[in-house]
PDB file of C-alpha atoms in Angstrom:
ATOM      1  CA  ASP D 559       0.000   0.000   0.000  1.00  0.00           C
ATOM      2  CA  ALA D 560       1.133   3.514  -0.791  1.00  0.00           C
ATOM      3  CA  GLY D 561       2.145   5.432   2.306  1.00  0.00           C
ATOM      4  CA  ILE D 562      -0.641   7.953   2.647  1.00  0.00           C
ATOM      5  CA  THR D 563      -2.191   9.027   5.908  1.00  0.00           C
ATOM      6  CA  GLN D 564      -4.896  11.517   6.659  1.00  0.00           C
ATOM      7  CA  SER D 565      -5.596  13.279   9.905  1.00  0.00           C
ATOM      8  CA  PRO D 566      -7.913  13.525  11.606  1.00  0.00           C
ATOM      9  CA  ARG D 567      -9.917  10.500  10.462  1.00  0.00           C
ATOM     10  CA  HIS D 568     -13.117  11.825  11.986  1.00  0.00           C
ATOM     11  CA  LYS D 569     -14.096  15.326  13.006  1.00  0.00           C
ATOM     12  CA  VAL D 570     -17.225  17.027  14.244  1.00  0.00           C
ATOM     13  CA  THR D 571     -17.244  20.792  14.194  1.00  0.00           C
ATOM     14  CA  GLU D 572     -19.639  23.699  14.300  1.00  0.00           C
ATOM     15  CA  THR D 573     -20.660  26.018  11.514  1.00  0.00           C
ATOM     16  CA  GLY D 574     -18.342  28.973  11.190  1.00  0.00           C
ATOM     17  CA  THR D 575     -15.258  27.358  12.692  1.00  0.00           C
ATOM     18  CA  PRO D 576     -12.046  26.835  10.736  1.00  0.00           C
ATOM     19  CA  VAL D 577     -10.995  23.273   9.994  1.00  0.00           C
ATOM     20  CA  THR D 578      -7.715  21.937   8.615  1.00  0.00           C
ATOM     21  CA  LEU D 579      -7.286  18.442   7.244  1.00  0.00           C
ATOM     22  CA  ARG D 580      -3.836  17.009   6.708  1.00  0.00           C
ATOM     23  CA  CYS D 581      -2.601  14.574   4.091  1.00  0.00           C
ATOM     24  CA  HIS D 582       0.842  13.093   4.560  1.00  0.00           C
ATOM     25  CA  GLN D 583       2.694  10.865   2.084  1.00  0.00           C
ATOM     26  CA  THR D 584       5.949   8.967   2.286  1.00  0.00           C
ATOM     27  CA  GLU D 585       6.179   8.128  -1.449  1.00  0.00           C
ATOM     28  CA  ASN D 586       7.779  11.374  -2.611  1.00  0.00           C
ATOM     29  CA  HIS D 587       5.077  11.680  -5.264  1.00  0.00           C
ATOM     30  CA  ARG D 588       4.807  15.019  -7.012  1.00  0.00           C
ATOM     31  CA  TYR D 589       1.050  15.270  -7.402  1.00  0.00           C
ATOM     32  CA  MET D 590      -1.411  15.447  -4.508  1.00  0.00           C
ATOM     33  CA  TYR D 591      -5.172  15.855  -4.640  1.00  0.00           C
ATOM     34  CA  TRP D 592      -8.069  16.582  -2.332  1.00  0.00           C
ATOM     35  CA  TYR D 593     -11.486  15.128  -3.192  1.00  0.00           C
ATOM     36  CA  ARG D 594     -14.823  15.093  -1.489  1.00  0.00           C
ATOM     37  CA  GLN D 595     -17.269  12.211  -1.750  1.00  0.00           C
ATOM     38  CA  ASP D 596     -20.993  12.729  -1.291  1.00  0.00           C
ATOM     39  CA  PRO D 597     -23.994  10.454  -1.910  1.00  0.00           C
ATOM     40  CA  GLY D 598     -25.231  10.725  -5.480  1.00  0.00           C
ATOM     41  CA  HIS D 599     -22.004  12.307  -6.674  1.00  0.00           C
ATOM     42  CA  GLY D 600     -18.790  10.814  -7.841  1.00  0.00           C
ATOM     43  CA  LEU D 601     -15.588  11.887  -6.202  1.00  0.00           C
ATOM     44  CA  ARG D 602     -15.135  15.562  -6.933  1.00  0.00           C
ATOM     45  CA  LEU D 603     -11.824  17.365  -7.066  1.00  0.00           C
ATOM     46  CA  ILE D 604     -11.437  20.268  -4.654  1.00  0.00           C
ATOM     47  CA  HIS D 605      -7.809  21.303  -5.203  1.00  0.00           C
ATOM     48  CA  TYR D 606      -4.640  19.669  -6.357  1.00  0.00           C
ATOM     49  CA  SER D 607      -0.927  20.312  -6.162  1.00  0.00           C
ATOM     50  CA  TYR D 608       1.744  19.661  -8.753  1.00  0.00           C
ATOM     51  CA  GLY D 609       4.676  20.541  -6.554  1.00  0.00           C
ATOM     52  CA  VAL D 610       5.746  22.413  -3.452  1.00  0.00           C
ATOM     53  CA  LYS D 611       3.840  25.714  -3.355  1.00  0.00           C
ATOM     54  CA  ASP D 612       2.192  24.894  -6.699  1.00  0.00           C
ATOM     55  CA  THR D 613      -1.541  24.376  -6.400  1.00  0.00           C
ATOM     56  CA  ASP D 614      -4.616  24.756  -8.571  1.00  0.00           C
ATOM     57  CA  LYS D 615      -8.366  24.675  -8.193  1.00  0.00           C
ATOM     58  CA  GLY D 616     -10.626  21.746  -8.941  1.00  0.00           C
ATOM     59  CA  GLU D 617     -14.317  21.738  -9.759  1.00  0.00           C
ATOM     60  CA  VAL D 618     -15.600  22.392  -6.207  1.00  0.00           C
ATOM     61  CA  SER D 619     -12.988  24.725  -4.738  1.00  0.00           C
ATOM     62  CA  ASP D 620     -15.254  27.437  -3.296  1.00  0.00           C
ATOM     63  CA  GLY D 621     -14.893  27.637   0.486  1.00  0.00           C
ATOM     64  CA  TYR D 622     -11.631  25.680   0.521  1.00  0.00           C
ATOM     65  CA  SER D 623      -7.971  26.618   0.460  1.00  0.00           C
ATOM     66  CA  VAL D 624      -4.864  24.463   0.343  1.00  0.00           C
ATOM     67  CA  SER D 625      -1.202  24.711   1.081  1.00  0.00           C
ATOM     68  CA  ARG D 626       1.804  22.587   0.295  1.00  0.00           C
ATOM     69  CA  SER D 627       5.013  23.744   1.939  1.00  0.00           C
ATOM     70  CA  LYS D 628       6.689  20.337   1.814  1.00  0.00           C
ATOM     71  CA  THR D 629       6.529  17.509  -0.710  1.00  0.00           C
ATOM     72  CA  GLU D 630       5.032  15.154   1.847  1.00  0.00           C
ATOM     73  CA  ASP D 631       2.234  17.340   3.250  1.00  0.00           C
ATOM     74  CA  PHE D 632      -0.875  18.777   1.616  1.00  0.00           C
ATOM     75  CA  LEU D 633      -3.259  20.696   3.842  1.00  0.00           C
ATOM     76  CA  LEU D 634      -6.913  21.421   3.142  1.00  0.00           C
ATOM     77  CA  THR D 635      -8.490  24.292   5.063  1.00  0.00           C
ATOM     78  CA  LEU D 636     -12.124  25.190   5.439  1.00  0.00           C
ATOM     79  CA  GLU D 637     -11.875  28.802   6.515  1.00  0.00           C
ATOM     80  CA  SER D 638     -15.404  28.921   7.919  1.00  0.00           C
ATOM     81  CA  ALA D 639     -17.078  25.533   7.827  1.00  0.00           C
ATOM     82  CA  THR D 640     -20.649  25.228   6.572  1.00  0.00           C
ATOM     83  CA  SER D 641     -23.090  22.317   6.769  1.00  0.00           C
ATOM     84  CA  SER D 642     -22.752  21.820   3.009  1.00  0.00           C
ATOM     85  CA  GLN D 643     -19.132  20.867   3.631  1.00  0.00           C
ATOM     86  CA  THR D 644     -20.180  17.813   5.623  1.00  0.00           C
ATOM     87  CA  SER D 645     -18.608  15.059   3.576  1.00  0.00           C
ATOM     88  CA  VAL D 646     -15.932  12.409   3.363  1.00  0.00           C
ATOM     89  CA  TYR D 647     -12.649  13.875   2.212  1.00  0.00           C
ATOM     90  CA  PHE D 648     -10.049  11.819   0.392  1.00  0.00           C
ATOM     91  CA  CYS D 649      -6.484  12.693  -0.368  1.00  0.00           C
ATOM     92  CA  ALA D 650      -4.737  11.052  -3.308  1.00  0.00           C
ATOM     93  CA  ILE D 651      -1.250  11.071  -4.770  1.00  0.00           C
ATOM     94  CA  SER D 652       0.299  10.261  -8.116  1.00  0.00           C
ATOM     95  CA  ALA D 653       3.873  10.205  -9.295  1.00  0.00           C
ATOM     96  CA  ASN D 654       3.486  11.935 -12.607  1.00  0.00           C
ATOM     97  CA  ARG D 655       0.972  13.795 -14.658  1.00  0.00           C
ATOM     98  CA  GLY D 656       0.134  11.560 -17.550  1.00  0.00           C
ATOM     99  CA  GLY D 657      -2.424   8.831 -16.954  1.00  0.00           C
ATOM    100  CA  GLU D 658      -0.903   7.788 -13.686  1.00  0.00           C
ATOM    101  CA  THR D 659      -2.589   5.629 -11.114  1.00  0.00           C
ATOM    102  CA  GLN D 660      -3.744   7.661  -8.145  1.00  0.00           C
ATOM    103  CA  TYR D 661      -3.319   6.197  -4.685  1.00  0.00           C
ATOM    104  CA  PHE D 662      -5.889   7.178  -2.108  1.00  0.00           C
ATOM    105  CA  GLY D 663      -5.671   7.858   1.581  1.00  0.00           C
ATOM    106  CA  PRO D 664      -8.143   6.322   4.049  1.00  0.00           C
ATOM    107  CA  GLY D 665     -10.453   9.339   4.112  1.00  0.00           C
ATOM    108  CA  THR D 666     -11.633  11.839   6.722  1.00  0.00           C
ATOM    109  CA  ARG D 667     -15.269  12.003   7.794  1.00  0.00           C
ATOM    110  CA  LEU D 668     -16.236  15.590   8.561  1.00  0.00           C
ATOM    111  CA  LEU D 669     -19.534  16.552  10.129  1.00  0.00           C
ATOM    112  CA  VAL D 670     -20.384  20.251  10.328  1.00  0.00           C
ATOM    113  CA  LEU D 671     -23.256  20.951  12.706  1.00  0.00           C
TER     114      LEU D 671
ATOM    115  CA  LYS N 980     -25.729  14.823 -17.783  1.00  0.00           C
ATOM    116  CA  ASN N 981     -22.605  13.472 -16.114  1.00  0.00           C
ATOM    117  CA  GLU N 982     -19.556  13.125 -18.311  1.00  0.00           C
ATOM    118  CA  VAL N 983     -18.995   9.649 -16.881  1.00  0.00           C
ATOM    119  CA  GLU N 984     -21.994   7.360 -16.468  1.00  0.00           C
ATOM    120  CA  GLN N 985     -22.019   3.956 -14.834  1.00  0.00           C
ATOM    121  CA  SER N 986     -24.597   1.190 -14.983  1.00  0.00           C
ATOM    122  CA  PRO N 987     -26.129  -0.392 -13.133  1.00  0.00           C
ATOM    123  CA  GLN N 988     -26.109   1.738 -10.002  1.00  0.00           C
ATOM    124  CA  ASN N 989     -26.851  -1.291  -7.839  1.00  0.00           C
ATOM    125  CA  LEU N 990     -26.223  -4.946  -8.561  1.00  0.00           C
ATOM    126  CA  THR N 991     -26.954  -8.048  -6.520  1.00  0.00           C
ATOM    127  CA  ALA N 992     -25.483 -11.354  -7.598  1.00  0.00           C
ATOM    128  CA  GLN N 993     -25.201 -14.880  -6.324  1.00  0.00           C
ATOM    129  CA  GLU N 994     -21.806 -16.292  -5.545  1.00  0.00           C
ATOM    130  CA  GLY N 995     -20.208 -17.748  -8.659  1.00  0.00           C
ATOM    131  CA  GLU N 996     -22.033 -15.533 -11.144  1.00  0.00           C
ATOM    132  CA  PHE N 997     -20.300 -13.603 -13.916  1.00  0.00           C
ATOM    133  CA  ILE N 998     -20.679  -9.864 -13.345  1.00  0.00           C
ATOM    134  CA  THR N 999     -20.426  -6.942 -15.738  1.00  0.00           C
ATOM    135  CA  ILE N1000     -20.332  -3.275 -14.789  1.00  0.00           C
ATOM    136  CA  ASN N1001     -20.467  -0.678 -17.531  1.00  0.00           C
ATOM    137  CA  CYS N1002     -18.981   2.777 -17.886  1.00  0.00           C
ATOM    138  CA  SER N1003     -19.709   5.272 -20.659  1.00  0.00           C
ATOM    139  CA  TYR N1004     -18.018   8.611 -21.046  1.00  0.00           C
ATOM    140  CA  SER N1005     -18.622  11.634 -23.224  1.00  0.00           C
ATOM    141  CA  VAL N1006     -15.215  13.300 -23.014  1.00  0.00           C
ATOM    142  CA  GLY N1007     -12.043  12.560 -24.909  1.00  0.00           C
ATOM    143  CA  ILE N1008      -9.782  10.595 -22.655  1.00  0.00           C
ATOM    144  CA  SER N1009      -6.213   9.434 -22.399  1.00  0.00           C
ATOM    145  CA  ALA N1010      -6.943   6.733 -19.837  1.00  0.00           C
ATOM    146  CA  LEU N1011      -9.799   5.059 -18.013  1.00  0.00           C
ATOM    147  CA  HIS N1012      -9.469   3.946 -14.416  1.00  0.00           C
ATOM    148  CA  TRP N1013     -11.414   1.367 -12.444  1.00  0.00           C
ATOM    149  CA  LEU N1014     -11.359   1.619  -8.673  1.00  0.00           C
ATOM    150  CA  GLN N1015     -12.823  -0.408  -5.829  1.00  0.00           C
ATOM    151  CA  GLN N1016     -14.178   1.050  -2.611  1.00  0.00           C
ATOM    152  CA  HIS N1017     -14.802  -1.390   0.198  1.00  0.00           C
ATOM    153  CA  PRO N1018     -17.470  -0.908   2.878  1.00  0.00           C
ATOM    154  CA  GLY N1019     -14.805   0.451   5.221  1.00  0.00           C
ATOM    155  CA  GLY N1020     -14.299   3.299   2.766  1.00  0.00           C
ATOM    156  CA  GLY N1021     -10.808   2.676   1.434  1.00  0.00           C
ATOM    157  CA  ILE N1022     -10.329   3.215  -2.311  1.00  0.00           C
ATOM    158  CA  VAL N1023      -8.013   0.993  -4.306  1.00  0.00           C
ATOM    159  CA  SER N1024      -7.033   1.348  -7.929  1.00  0.00           C
ATOM    160  CA  LEU N1025      -7.781  -1.817  -9.924  1.00  0.00           C
ATOM    161  CA  PHE N1026      -6.931  -0.941 -13.505  1.00  0.00           C
ATOM    162  CA  MET N1027      -5.760   1.868 -15.706  1.00  0.00           C
ATOM    163  CA  LEU N1028      -6.238   1.280 -19.403  1.00  0.00           C
ATOM    164  CA  SER N1029      -6.191   3.265 -22.594  1.00  0.00           C
ATOM    165  CA  SER N1030      -6.944   0.487 -25.080  1.00  0.00           C
ATOM    166  CA  GLY N1031      -7.847  -3.173 -25.316  1.00  0.00           C
ATOM    167  CA  LYS N1032      -8.131  -5.354 -22.268  1.00  0.00           C
ATOM    168  CA  LYS N1033      -6.402  -5.972 -18.950  1.00  0.00           C
ATOM    169  CA  LYS N1034      -6.779  -8.932 -16.606  1.00  0.00           C
ATOM    170  CA  HIS N1035      -5.870  -9.388 -12.971  1.00  0.00           C
ATOM    171  CA  GLY N1036      -7.011 -12.560 -11.315  1.00  0.00           C
ATOM    172  CA  ARG N1037     -10.782 -12.808 -11.703  1.00  0.00           C
ATOM    173  CA  LEU N1038     -11.100  -9.199 -12.832  1.00  0.00           C
ATOM    174  CA  ILE N1039     -11.078  -8.160 -16.478  1.00  0.00           C
ATOM    175  CA  ALA N1040     -11.369  -4.613 -17.777  1.00  0.00           C
ATOM    176  CA  THR N1041     -12.021  -3.726 -21.404  1.00  0.00           C
ATOM    177  CA  ILE N1042     -12.295  -0.457 -23.238  1.00  0.00           C
ATOM    178  CA  ASN N1043     -13.643   0.523 -26.655  1.00  0.00           C
ATOM    179  CA  ILE N1044     -12.280   3.954 -27.487  1.00  0.00           C
ATOM    180  CA  GLN N1045     -14.495   4.441 -30.548  1.00  0.00           C
ATOM    181  CA  GLU N1046     -17.664   3.695 -28.592  1.00  0.00           C
ATOM    182  CA  LYS N1047     -16.419   5.543 -25.478  1.00  0.00           C
ATOM    183  CA  HIS N1048     -17.306   2.589 -23.335  1.00  0.00           C
ATOM    184  CA  SER N1049     -15.538   0.417 -20.792  1.00  0.00           C
ATOM    185  CA  SER N1050     -16.607  -2.668 -18.900  1.00  0.00           C
ATOM    186  CA  LEU N1051     -15.395  -4.330 -15.733  1.00  0.00           C
ATOM    187  CA  HIS N1052     -16.048  -8.063 -15.522  1.00  0.00           C
ATOM    188  CA  ILE N1053     -15.765 -10.279 -12.482  1.00  0.00           C
ATOM    189  CA  THR N1054     -15.650 -14.010 -13.076  1.00  0.00           C
ATOM    190  CA  ALA N1055     -16.714 -16.536 -10.418  1.00  0.00           C
ATOM    191  CA  SER N1056     -17.889 -13.777  -8.104  1.00  0.00           C
ATOM    192  CA  HIS N1057     -17.391 -14.123  -4.354  1.00  0.00           C
ATOM    193  CA  PRO N1058     -18.914 -12.301  -1.378  1.00  0.00           C
ATOM    194  CA  ARG N1059     -15.570 -10.597  -0.779  1.00  0.00           C
ATOM    195  CA  ASP N1060     -16.067  -8.855  -4.152  1.00  0.00           C
ATOM    196  CA  SER N1061     -18.896  -6.870  -2.556  1.00  0.00           C
ATOM    197  CA  ALA N1062     -17.901  -3.231  -2.860  1.00  0.00           C
ATOM    198  CA  VAL N1063     -18.531  -0.066  -4.820  1.00  0.00           C
ATOM    199  CA  TYR N1064     -16.822  -0.069  -8.207  1.00  0.00           C
ATOM    200  CA  ILE N1065     -15.958   3.314  -9.642  1.00  0.00           C
ATOM    201  CA  CYS N1066     -14.799   4.267 -13.094  1.00  0.00           C
ATOM    202  CA  ALA N1067     -12.927   7.481 -13.754  1.00  0.00           C
ATOM    203  CA  ALA N1068     -11.911   9.100 -17.020  1.00  0.00           C
ATOM    204  CA  LYS N1069      -8.714  11.026 -17.425  1.00  0.00           C
ATOM    205  CA  GLY N1070      -8.781  13.831 -19.971  1.00  0.00           C
ATOM    206  CA  GLY N1071      -6.132  14.122 -22.623  1.00  0.00           C
ATOM    207  CA  ALA N1072      -3.874  16.928 -21.446  1.00  0.00           C
ATOM    208  CA  THR N1073      -4.877  17.092 -17.821  1.00  0.00           C
ATOM    209  CA  ASN N1074      -3.998  15.020 -14.814  1.00  0.00           C
ATOM    210  CA  LYS N1075      -7.510  15.373 -13.443  1.00  0.00           C
ATOM    211  CA  LEU N1076      -9.933  12.470 -13.176  1.00  0.00           C
ATOM    212  CA  ILE N1077     -13.691  12.658 -13.763  1.00  0.00           C
ATOM    213  CA  PHE N1078     -15.455  10.061 -11.662  1.00  0.00           C
ATOM    214  CA  GLY N1079     -18.641   8.114 -12.169  1.00  0.00           C
ATOM    215  CA  THR N1080     -21.002   7.767  -9.216  1.00  0.00           C
ATOM    216  CA  GLY N1081     -20.149   4.123  -8.685  1.00  0.00           C
ATOM    217  CA  THR N1082     -21.855   0.736  -8.849  1.00  0.00           C
ATOM    218  CA  LEU N1083     -22.727  -0.908  -5.558  1.00  0.00           C
ATOM    219  CA  LEU N1084     -22.184  -4.655  -5.903  1.00  0.00           C
ATOM    220  CA  ALA N1085     -23.447  -7.162  -3.370  1.00  0.00           C
ATOM    221  CA  VAL N1086     -22.511 -10.809  -3.874  1.00  0.00           C
ATOM    222  CA  GLN N1087     -24.590 -13.154  -1.793  1.00  0.00           C
ATOM    223  CA  PRO N1088     -23.338 -16.589  -0.678  1.00  0.00           C
TER     224      PRO N1088
END
């Protein structure tokens, strides 16, 4: 299994509070991704990174920001959590850009009350 | 309309049956991925293919580029195959994946 961990694995928070999710990899892969998974939707890309300090938006980026200061860590921040951000969040990594297999972390369940 | 459509959404089979899950896409792609998500939530990549057919154990994935269609077959299905199977299309020049909503497979003993 690829070395990807996510923390926390479960979190309950209140509307309006900031939340940061962490993805950590030990594979030295260049690309890292944050997805959310909701019933009735496929996995949807929030943000991705193609290198240290290089990030770009995905299809559902509103309300989220990311940072990548080290190759191994990719942080997802909800500046002011809303109930619509209740979801399961997955981090993924891939070595290269073209057609590469993505390896997924175990997921973080976030409940915003 | 989603760019990646899967069918069926739900599938129940008896142990030993041959199973087919279908994936159609409307975008130009450079690769098509099949993934498996177990009840515990973990997601594992099964196949990545851009043409023809790939086989791994009892799993076979095929793709027809002209028809923009891919299938995942499971031979001699087993209860441990019960999971959600997800297809994802990778666009030509991008590293982003577009995911289908998944097929929930239950294999009964």
